[in-house]
mmCIF file of C-alpha atoms in Angstrom:
data_model
loop_
_atom_site.group_PDB
_atom_site.id
_atom_site.type_symbol
_atom_site.label_atom_id
_atom_site.label_comp_id
_atom_site.label_asym_id
_atom_site.label_seq_id
_atom_site.Cartn_x
_atom_site.Cartn_y
_atom_site.Cartn_z
ATOM 1 C CA MET D 1 0.000 0.000 0.000
ATOM 2 C CA ALA D 2 1.490 3.351 -1.057
ATOM 3 C CA GLU D 3 2.123 5.857 1.734
ATOM 4 C CA THR D 4 -0.547 8.517 1.948
ATOM 5 C CA ARG D 5 -0.293 12.030 3.307
ATOM 6 C CA THR D 6 -2.052 11.025 6.528
ATOM 7 C CA GLU D 7 0.585 8.291 7.126
ATOM 8 C CA ALA D 8 3.666 10.388 6.288
ATOM 9 C CA LEU D 9 6.040 11.815 8.896
ATOM 10 C CA HIS D 10 5.734 15.510 9.716
ATOM 11 C CA GLN D 11 8.733 17.644 8.794
ATOM 12 C CA ASN D 12 9.176 18.755 12.425
ATOM 13 C CA ALA D 13 8.832 15.297 13.991
ATOM 14 C CA GLU D 14 12.509 14.300 14.088
ATOM 15 C CA GLY D 15 13.786 14.185 17.660
ATOM 16 C CA LEU D 16 10.341 14.962 19.050
ATOM 17 C CA ASP D 17 10.695 12.445 21.886
ATOM 18 C CA ILE D 18 13.846 14.086 23.306
ATOM 19 C CA GLN D 19 12.592 17.670 23.237
ATOM 20 C CA ALA D 20 11.515 19.624 26.309
ATOM 21 C CA PRO D 21 7.808 19.200 27.221
ATOM 22 C CA ASP D 22 7.018 22.834 26.386
ATOM 23 C CA ALA D 23 8.619 22.430 22.952
ATOM 24 C CA ILE D 24 6.644 19.232 22.260
ATOM 25 C CA LEU D 25 3.394 20.911 23.248
ATOM 26 C CA ALA D 26 4.192 23.975 21.133
ATOM 27 C CA SER D 27 4.764 21.727 18.117
ATOM 28 C CA LEU D 28 1.517 19.875 18.768
ATOM 29 C CA ALA D 29 -0.405 23.150 19.033
ATOM 30 C CA ASP D 30 1.191 24.504 15.848
ATOM 31 C CA ALA D 31 0.313 21.290 13.996
ATOM 32 C CA GLN D 32 -3.336 21.648 15.041
ATOM 33 C CA ILE D 33 -3.377 25.224 13.772
ATOM 34 C CA GLU D 34 -1.846 24.105 10.462
ATOM 35 C CA ALA D 35 -4.541 21.459 10.113
ATOM 36 C CA ALA D 36 -7.358 23.870 10.929
ATOM 37 C CA LYS D 37 -6.247 26.317 8.249
ATOM 38 C CA VAL D 38 -6.845 23.874 5.386
ATOM 39 C CA VAL D 39 -10.598 23.879 6.017
ATOM 40 C CA ARG D 40 -10.838 27.293 4.319
ATOM 41 C CA GLN D 41 -9.886 25.656 1.024
ATOM 42 C CA ALA D 42 -12.925 23.394 1.325
ATOM 43 C CA ILE D 43 -15.481 26.180 1.823
ATOM 44 C CA PRO D 44 -17.009 25.922 -1.696
ATOM 45 C CA SER D 45 -17.609 22.172 -1.377
ATOM 46 C CA ILE D 46 -18.912 22.521 2.196
ATOM 47 C CA ALA D 47 -21.352 25.182 0.964
ATOM 48 C CA ARG D 48 -22.639 22.869 -1.799
ATOM 49 C CA ALA D 49 -23.029 20.010 0.669
ATOM 50 C CA ALA D 50 -24.981 22.142 3.172
ATOM 51 C CA GLU D 51 -27.441 23.175 0.488
ATOM 52 C CA ILE D 52 -28.015 19.520 -0.442
ATOM 53 C CA ILE D 53 -28.516 18.425 3.174
ATOM 54 C CA ALA D 54 -30.928 21.296 3.884
ATOM 55 C CA GLY D 55 -32.951 20.408 0.806
ATOM 56 C CA ARG D 56 -33.266 16.774 1.867
ATOM 57 C CA LEU D 57 -34.201 17.630 5.464
ATOM 58 C CA LYS D 58 -36.691 20.263 4.330
ATOM 59 C CA SER D 59 -38.379 17.667 2.123
ATOM 60 C CA GLY D 60 -38.743 15.226 5.008
ATOM 61 C CA GLY D 61 -35.613 13.161 4.412
ATOM 62 C CA LYS D 62 -33.050 11.854 6.892
ATOM 63 C CA LEU D 63 -29.405 12.759 7.422
ATOM 64 C CA ALA D 64 -27.006 9.884 8.109
ATOM 65 C CA TYR D 65 -23.371 9.943 9.220
ATOM 66 C CA ALA D 66 -21.139 6.923 8.523
ATOM 67 C CA ALA D 67 -17.578 6.532 9.784
ATOM 68 C CA ALA D 68 -15.150 4.451 11.816
ATOM 69 C CA GLY D 69 -12.569 5.097 14.523
ATOM 70 C CA SER D 70 -11.627 8.705 15.259
ATOM 71 C CA SER D 71 -13.607 9.932 12.251
ATOM 72 C CA GLY D 72 -16.610 8.155 13.726
ATOM 73 C CA LEU D 73 -16.198 10.115 16.954
ATOM 74 C CA MET D 74 -16.072 13.397 15.017
ATOM 75 C CA ALA D 75 -19.243 12.430 13.126
ATOM 76 C CA LEU D 76 -20.932 11.285 16.329
ATOM 77 C CA ALA D 77 -20.181 14.573 18.104
ATOM 78 C CA ASP D 78 -21.705 16.600 15.281
ATOM 79 C CA ALA D 79 -24.770 14.392 14.857
ATOM 80 C CA LEU D 80 -25.683 14.229 18.542
ATOM 81 C CA GLU D 81 -25.619 18.018 18.921
ATOM 82 C CA LEU D 82 -28.114 18.756 16.139
ATOM 83 C CA PRO D 83 -31.375 18.145 18.049
ATOM 84 C CA GLY D 84 -30.459 20.259 21.069
ATOM 85 C CA THR D 85 -28.771 23.081 19.156
ATOM 86 C CA PHE D 86 -30.983 23.355 16.098
ATOM 87 C CA GLY D 87 -34.122 21.402 16.963
ATOM 88 C CA ILE D 88 -33.664 18.817 14.212
ATOM 89 C CA HIS D 89 -35.646 15.777 15.367
ATOM 90 C CA ARG D 90 -33.584 12.805 16.473
ATOM 91 C CA ASP D 91 -35.551 10.434 14.256
ATOM 92 C CA ARG D 92 -34.304 12.400 11.233
ATOM 93 C CA ILE D 93 -30.647 11.648 12.099
ATOM 94 C CA ALA D 94 -28.920 8.282 11.726
ATOM 95 C CA ILE D 95 -25.456 7.540 13.134
ATOM 96 C CA LEU D 96 -23.667 4.593 11.540
ATOM 97 C CA ILE D 97 -20.378 3.864 13.324
ATOM 98 C CA ALA D 98 -18.205 0.804 12.711
ATOM 99 C CA GLY D 99 -18.578 -1.602 15.613
ATOM 100 C CA GLY D 100 -21.998 -0.276 16.607
ATOM 101 C CA ASP D 101 -22.701 0.517 20.247
ATOM 102 C CA ALA D 102 -19.589 -1.384 21.334
ATOM 103 C CA ALA D 103 -17.495 1.331 19.666
ATOM 104 C CA PHE D 104 -18.552 3.744 22.434
ATOM 105 C CA ARG D 105 -16.712 1.539 24.949
ATOM 106 C CA THR D 106 -13.865 0.040 22.901
ATOM 107 C CA LEU D 107 -12.850 1.756 19.678
ATOM 108 C CA ALA D 108 -11.446 -1.409 18.111
ATOM 109 C CA GLY D 109 -9.841 -1.209 14.678
ATOM 110 C CA GLY D 110 -11.257 -4.401 13.187
ATOM 111 C CA PRO D 111 -14.837 -3.223 12.527
ATOM 112 C CA GLU D 112 -13.656 -0.522 10.125
ATOM 113 C CA ASP D 113 -12.879 -3.295 7.618
ATOM 114 C CA ASP D 114 -16.347 -4.838 7.930
ATOM 115 C CA THR D 115 -18.118 -3.859 4.718
ATOM 116 C CA GLU D 116 -21.077 -6.153 5.402
ATOM 117 C CA GLU D 117 -21.715 -4.376 8.687
ATOM 118 C CA ALA D 118 -21.746 -1.079 6.784
ATOM 119 C CA ALA D 119 -24.238 -2.418 4.235
ATOM 120 C CA THR D 120 -26.478 -3.736 7.010
ATOM 121 C CA ALA D 121 -26.306 -0.422 8.888
ATOM 122 C CA VAL D 122 -27.355 1.544 5.795
ATOM 123 C CA ALA D 123 -30.248 -0.849 5.168
ATOM 124 C CA ASN D 124 -31.399 -0.887 8.806
ATOM 125 C CA ALA D 125 -31.379 2.917 8.913
ATOM 126 C CA GLY D 126 -33.674 2.916 5.890
ATOM 127 C CA ILE D 127 -31.398 5.241 3.928
ATOM 128 C CA GLY D 128 -32.710 5.801 0.406
ATOM 129 C CA ALA D 129 -34.155 8.289 -2.038
ATOM 130 C CA GLY D 130 -34.782 11.640 -0.391
ATOM 131 C CA ASP D 131 -32.115 11.095 2.275
ATOM 132 C CA CYS D 132 -28.471 12.183 2.552
ATOM 133 C CA LEU D 133 -25.428 10.336 3.887
ATOM 134 C CA ILE D 134 -22.118 11.875 4.983
ATOM 135 C CA ALA D 135 -19.201 9.424 5.094
ATOM 136 C CA VAL D 136 -16.018 10.494 6.897
ATOM 137 C CA SER D 137 -12.579 8.872 6.646
ATOM 138 C CA ALA D 138 -9.168 10.450 7.179
ATOM 139 C CA SER D 139 -7.449 8.095 4.742
ATOM 140 C CA GLY D 140 -10.389 8.117 2.354
ATOM 141 C CA THR D 141 -10.067 4.347 2.006
ATOM 142 C CA THR D 142 -11.740 2.998 5.170
ATOM 143 C CA PRO D 143 -13.794 0.017 3.902
ATOM 144 C CA TYR D 144 -16.739 0.689 6.264
ATOM 145 C CA ALA D 145 -17.111 4.323 5.136
ATOM 146 C CA VAL D 146 -16.589 3.519 1.444
ATOM 147 C CA ARG D 147 -19.182 0.707 1.495
ATOM 148 C CA ALA D 148 -21.679 2.914 3.333
ATOM 149 C CA ILE D 149 -21.406 5.621 0.704
ATOM 150 C CA GLU D 150 -21.620 3.092 -2.155
ATOM 151 C CA ASP D 151 -24.778 1.499 -0.748
ATOM 152 C CA ALA D 152 -26.409 4.831 0.119
ATOM 153 C CA ARG D 153 -25.790 6.115 -3.398
ATOM 154 C CA ARG D 154 -27.120 2.898 -4.930
ATOM 155 C CA ARG D 155 -30.292 3.319 -2.851
ATOM 156 C CA GLY D 156 -30.820 6.836 -4.224
ATOM 157 C CA ALA D 157 -29.524 8.941 -1.314
ATOM 158 C CA ALA D 158 -27.399 12.035 -1.853
ATOM 159 C CA THR D 159 -23.835 11.302 -0.770
ATOM 160 C CA ILE D 160 -21.134 13.522 0.733
ATOM 161 C CA GLY D 161 -17.597 12.325 1.368
ATOM 162 C CA ILE D 162 -15.104 13.935 3.750
ATOM 163 C CA ALA D 163 -11.478 12.763 3.593
ATOM 164 C CA ASN D 164 -7.978 14.096 4.200
ATOM 165 C CA ASN D 165 -6.201 12.471 1.236
ATOM 166 C CA ARG D 166 -6.542 13.774 -2.303
ATOM 167 C CA ASP D 167 -7.961 11.425 -4.977
ATOM 168 C CA SER D 168 -9.009 8.861 -2.377
ATOM 169 C CA LEU D 169 -11.665 6.245 -3.118
ATOM 170 C CA LEU D 170 -14.204 7.791 -0.743
ATOM 171 C CA LEU D 171 -14.018 11.169 -2.465
ATOM 172 C CA ARG D 172 -14.321 9.539 -5.897
ATOM 173 C CA GLN D 173 -17.437 7.622 -4.807
ATOM 174 C CA ALA D 174 -19.166 10.653 -3.261
ATOM 175 C CA GLU D 175 -21.402 12.937 -5.301
ATOM 176 C CA THR D 176 -20.080 15.864 -3.263
ATOM 177 C CA ALA D 177 -16.440 15.559 -2.161
ATOM 178 C CA ILE D 178 -14.952 17.601 0.693
ATOM 179 C CA LEU D 179 -11.154 17.372 0.715
ATOM 180 C CA LEU D 180 -9.413 18.457 3.926
ATOM 181 C CA GLU D 181 -5.792 18.150 2.843
ATOM 182 C CA THR D 182 -4.167 18.364 6.254
ATOM 183 C CA PRO D 183 -0.378 18.122 6.646
ATOM 184 C CA PRO D 184 1.192 14.862 7.893
ATOM 185 C CA GLU D 185 0.561 14.276 11.583
ATOM 186 C CA LEU D 186 3.253 15.112 14.126
ATOM 187 C CA ILE D 187 2.738 11.519 15.302
ATOM 188 C CA ALA D 188 2.595 9.796 11.919
ATOM 189 C CA GLY D 189 -0.792 8.256 11.192
ATOM 190 C CA SER D 190 -2.421 9.564 14.397
ATOM 191 C CA THR D 191 -5.333 11.115 12.539
ATOM 192 C CA ARG D 192 -7.245 11.800 15.754
ATOM 193 C CA MET D 193 -5.051 14.893 15.841
ATOM 194 C CA GLY D 194 -4.777 17.236 12.839
ATOM 195 C CA ALA D 195 -7.064 15.298 10.497
ATOM 196 C CA GLY D 196 -9.664 14.900 13.249
ATOM 197 C CA THR D 197 -9.492 18.600 14.099
ATOM 198 C CA ALA D 198 -10.111 19.567 10.474
ATOM 199 C CA GLN D 199 -12.994 17.072 10.244
ATOM 200 C CA LYS D 200 -14.584 18.481 13.414
ATOM 201 C CA ILE D 201 -14.355 22.045 12.071
ATOM 202 C CA ALA D 202 -15.722 21.061 8.652
ATOM 203 C CA LEU D 203 -18.616 19.082 10.143
ATOM 204 C CA ASN D 204 -19.502 21.961 12.478
ATOM 205 C CA MET D 205 -19.454 24.377 9.542
ATOM 206 C CA LEU D 206 -21.512 22.005 7.405
ATOM 207 C CA SER D 207 -24.244 21.409 9.976
ATOM 208 C CA THR D 208 -24.364 25.077 11.018
ATOM 209 C CA LEU D 209 -24.794 26.312 7.436
ATOM 210 C CA THR D 210 -27.450 23.633 6.948
ATOM 211 C CA ALA D 211 -29.268 25.044 9.990
ATOM 212 C CA VAL D 212 -29.027 28.567 8.532
ATOM 213 C CA HIS D 213 -30.643 27.321 5.308
ATOM 214 C CA LEU D 214 -33.410 25.698 7.361
ATOM 215 C CA GLY D 215 -34.132 28.930 9.240
ATOM 216 C CA HIS D 216 -32.804 27.727 12.576
ATOM 217 C CA VAL D 217 -30.351 30.628 13.000
ATOM 218 C CA HIS D 218 -31.263 34.321 13.304
ATOM 219 C CA ASP D 219 -28.662 37.055 13.939
ATOM 220 C CA GLY D 220 -26.319 34.459 15.411
ATOM 221 C CA TYR D 221 -28.972 33.035 17.749
ATOM 222 C CA MET D 222 -30.043 29.369 17.751
ATOM 223 C CA VAL D 223 -33.739 30.127 17.445
ATOM 224 C CA ASN D 224 -34.835 26.499 17.059
ATOM 225 C CA LEU D 225 -33.066 25.060 20.091
ATOM 226 C CA MET D 226 -34.704 22.416 22.279
ATOM 227 C CA ALA D 227 -34.735 23.881 25.791
ATOM 228 C CA ASP D 228 -34.717 20.724 27.904
ATOM 229 C CA ASN D 229 -32.595 21.838 30.877
ATOM 230 C CA ILE D 230 -32.140 24.891 33.121
ATOM 231 C CA LYS D 231 -29.271 26.336 31.078
ATOM 232 C CA LEU D 232 -31.113 26.040 27.754
ATOM 233 C CA ARG D 233 -34.392 27.391 29.157
ATOM 234 C CA ASP D 234 -32.462 30.423 30.384
ATOM 235 C CA ARG D 235 -30.767 30.741 26.970
ATOM 236 C CA ALA D 236 -34.122 30.508 25.207
ATOM 237 C CA ALA D 237 -35.516 33.333 27.340
ATOM 238 C CA ARG D 238 -32.433 35.472 26.647
ATOM 239 C CA ILE D 239 -32.800 34.872 22.905
ATOM 240 C CA VAL D 240 -36.491 35.828 22.899
ATOM 241 C CA ALA D 241 -35.706 38.961 24.947
ATOM 242 C CA ALA D 242 -32.794 39.963 22.695
ATOM 243 C CA VAL D 243 -34.619 39.500 19.390
ATOM 244 C CA SER D 244 -37.990 40.894 20.502
ATOM 245 C CA GLY D 245 -36.741 43.704 22.739
ATOM 246 C CA ARG D 246 -38.967 42.485 25.590
ATOM 247 C CA GLY D 247 -37.883 42.002 29.199
ATOM 248 C CA ARG D 248 -36.773 38.629 30.535
ATOM 249 C CA ASP D 249 -39.976 38.014 32.509
ATOM 250 C CA GLU D 250 -42.107 38.795 29.463
ATOM 251 C CA ALA D 251 -39.871 36.577 27.315
ATOM 252 C CA ALA D 252 -40.333 33.690 29.771
ATOM 253 C CA ARG D 253 -44.111 34.202 29.719
ATOM 254 C CA LEU D 254 -44.172 34.166 25.919
ATOM 255 C CA LEU D 255 -42.079 30.995 25.866
ATOM 256 C CA GLU D 256 -44.555 29.325 28.183
ATOM 257 C CA LYS D 257 -47.368 30.417 25.874
ATOM 258 C CA SER D 258 -45.493 29.046 22.849
ATOM 259 C CA GLY D 259 -44.766 25.684 24.449
ATOM 260 C CA GLY D 260 -41.058 26.523 24.592
ATOM 261 C CA ALA D 261 -40.721 27.310 20.874
ATOM 262 C CA VAL D 262 -38.353 30.276 20.552
ATOM 263 C CA LYS D 263 -39.431 31.415 17.077
ATOM 264 C CA THR D 264 -43.098 31.209 18.013
ATOM 265 C CA ALA D 265 -42.494 33.237 21.186
ATOM 266 C CA ILE D 266 -40.687 35.937 19.194
ATOM 267 C CA LEU D 267 -43.579 36.159 16.740
ATOM 268 C CA LEU D 268 -46.038 36.437 19.629
ATOM 269 C CA ALA D 269 -43.962 39.353 20.914
ATOM 270 C CA ALA D 270 -44.105 40.885 17.442
ATOM 271 C CA GLY D 271 -47.899 40.789 17.412
ATOM 272 C CA ALA D 272 -49.028 37.351 16.239
ATOM 273 C CA ASP D 273 -52.556 36.680 17.517
ATOM 274 C CA SER D 274 -51.798 33.241 18.939
ATOM 275 C CA ALA D 275 -49.222 30.462 18.957
ATOM 276 C CA ASP D 276 -51.177 28.709 16.187
ATOM 277 C CA ALA D 277 -51.197 31.876 14.103
ATOM 278 C CA ALA D 278 -47.475 32.342 14.675
ATOM 279 C CA GLU D 279 -46.740 28.791 13.590
ATOM 280 C CA LYS D 280 -48.804 29.259 10.437
ATOM 281 C CA ILE D 281 -46.849 32.425 9.600
ATOM 282 C CA LEU D 282 -43.612 30.511 10.165
ATOM 283 C CA GLU D 283 -44.755 27.712 7.890
ATOM 284 C CA GLU D 284 -45.603 30.197 5.146
ATOM 285 C CA ALA D 285 -42.162 31.799 5.628
ATOM 286 C CA GLY D 286 -40.353 28.482 5.243
ATOM 287 C CA GLN D 287 -39.608 28.356 9.004
ATOM 288 C CA LYS D 288 -37.421 31.465 8.642
ATOM 289 C CA LEU D 289 -37.917 34.048 11.359
ATOM 290 C CA ARG D 290 -36.856 37.167 9.454
ATOM 291 C CA PRO D 291 -39.489 36.922 6.669
ATOM 292 C CA ALA D 292 -42.055 35.835 9.273
ATOM 293 C CA LEU D 293 -41.396 39.017 11.260
ATOM 294 C CA SER D 294 -41.626 41.037 8.051
ATOM 295 C CA ALA D 295 -44.981 39.421 7.308
ATOM 296 C CA ILE D 296 -46.323 40.501 10.701
ATOM 297 C CA GLU D 297 -44.986 44.026 10.224
ATOM 298 C CA GLY D 298 -46.538 44.121 6.754
ATOM 299 C CA SER D 299 -49.844 42.928 8.175
ATOM 300 C CA LYS D 300 -49.754 45.720 10.764
ATOM 301 C CA GLY D 301 -49.067 48.218 8.015
ATOM 302 C CA ARG D 302 -52.030 47.001 5.968
ATOM 303 C CA THR D 303 -54.314 47.219 9.011
ATOM 304 C CA ALA D 304 -53.155 50.754 9.742
ATOM 305 C CA SER D 305 -53.690 51.842 6.128
ATOM 306 C CA VAL D 306 -57.250 50.480 6.183
ATOM 307 C CA LEU D 307 -58.003 52.475 9.344
ATOM 308 C CA ILE D 308 -56.510 55.641 7.863
ATOM 309 C CA LYS D 309 -58.530 55.148 4.690
ATOM 310 C CA THR D 310 -61.854 54.434 6.445
ATOM 311 C CA GLU D 311 -61.766 57.133 9.138
ATOM 312 C CA PRO D 312 -62.337 60.072 6.760
ATOM 313 C CA GLU D 313 -65.189 58.167 5.135
ATOM 314 C CA LYS D 314 -66.876 57.895 8.541
ATOM 315 C CA GLY D 315 -66.312 61.602 9.041
ATOM 316 C CA GLN D 316 -67.843 62.407 5.669
ATOM 317 C CA GLN D 317 -70.919 60.381 6.514
ATOM 318 C CA GLY D 318 -71.415 62.433 9.658
ATOM 319 C CA ASP D 319 -71.115 65.797 7.875
#
């Protein structure tokens, strides 16, 4: 097997083990920064991928992540955060990780070669037409990730591949390829480091832009969060207060009236007649808060113009 970039030795690695601790840590930090910088080169492909994912989710499809080892942990971290941060329902997200649940206790290497497990996982998750699968592999050759993307594509799902080696099999199989061409690792082949850092950044960017497309972000606020603990309920109230200009107590009252839905509470503050009316306005606005607020403002303007127009007529009748 030819040496790939992710297996090569970093140019600053010689003598690493006999350097002072501070020098070793400085080199490790610098290597992480080097790795993070390459994500900028992938912005166009990340943007295309986010648009595809948003389209599938908006149409009722599922989003699946498939990966093994350290890449699986990066995918898992991104996937598990989506419901709480952006309110994307858990049943719309599938996490396919080599080794299954056992991987959360022992991240064994063997399962990443199990292509039949990958095929079974794709089938059991019901991935098909209308869905989207993201496969992640530092080398771009991990059999589990490659088989997952092959089967998902064959079943009609949109496919996105994320890898750290140019011209790798995973990127060739994916409809949308995201190359994160990180430098060799300071510890050769330890892709949990630089490659993993770049994957984590790219996945965060991808899912966040997807959420923007879906209308779950407004002025930097997560307006579709699921407030299921004290911290998030407090955050939800602060968001409603900040966007609506109301006080915290009023924001909390509106959230209670909206059943905890941040966007609905903001629309109630803006003048929506009821939570049901607010939700209907949101639906008509594609779940995007800004046009929904504009619709309410426009409705107020139309009401005011009718009053202005009719008042003189009443005056004329009395003359």
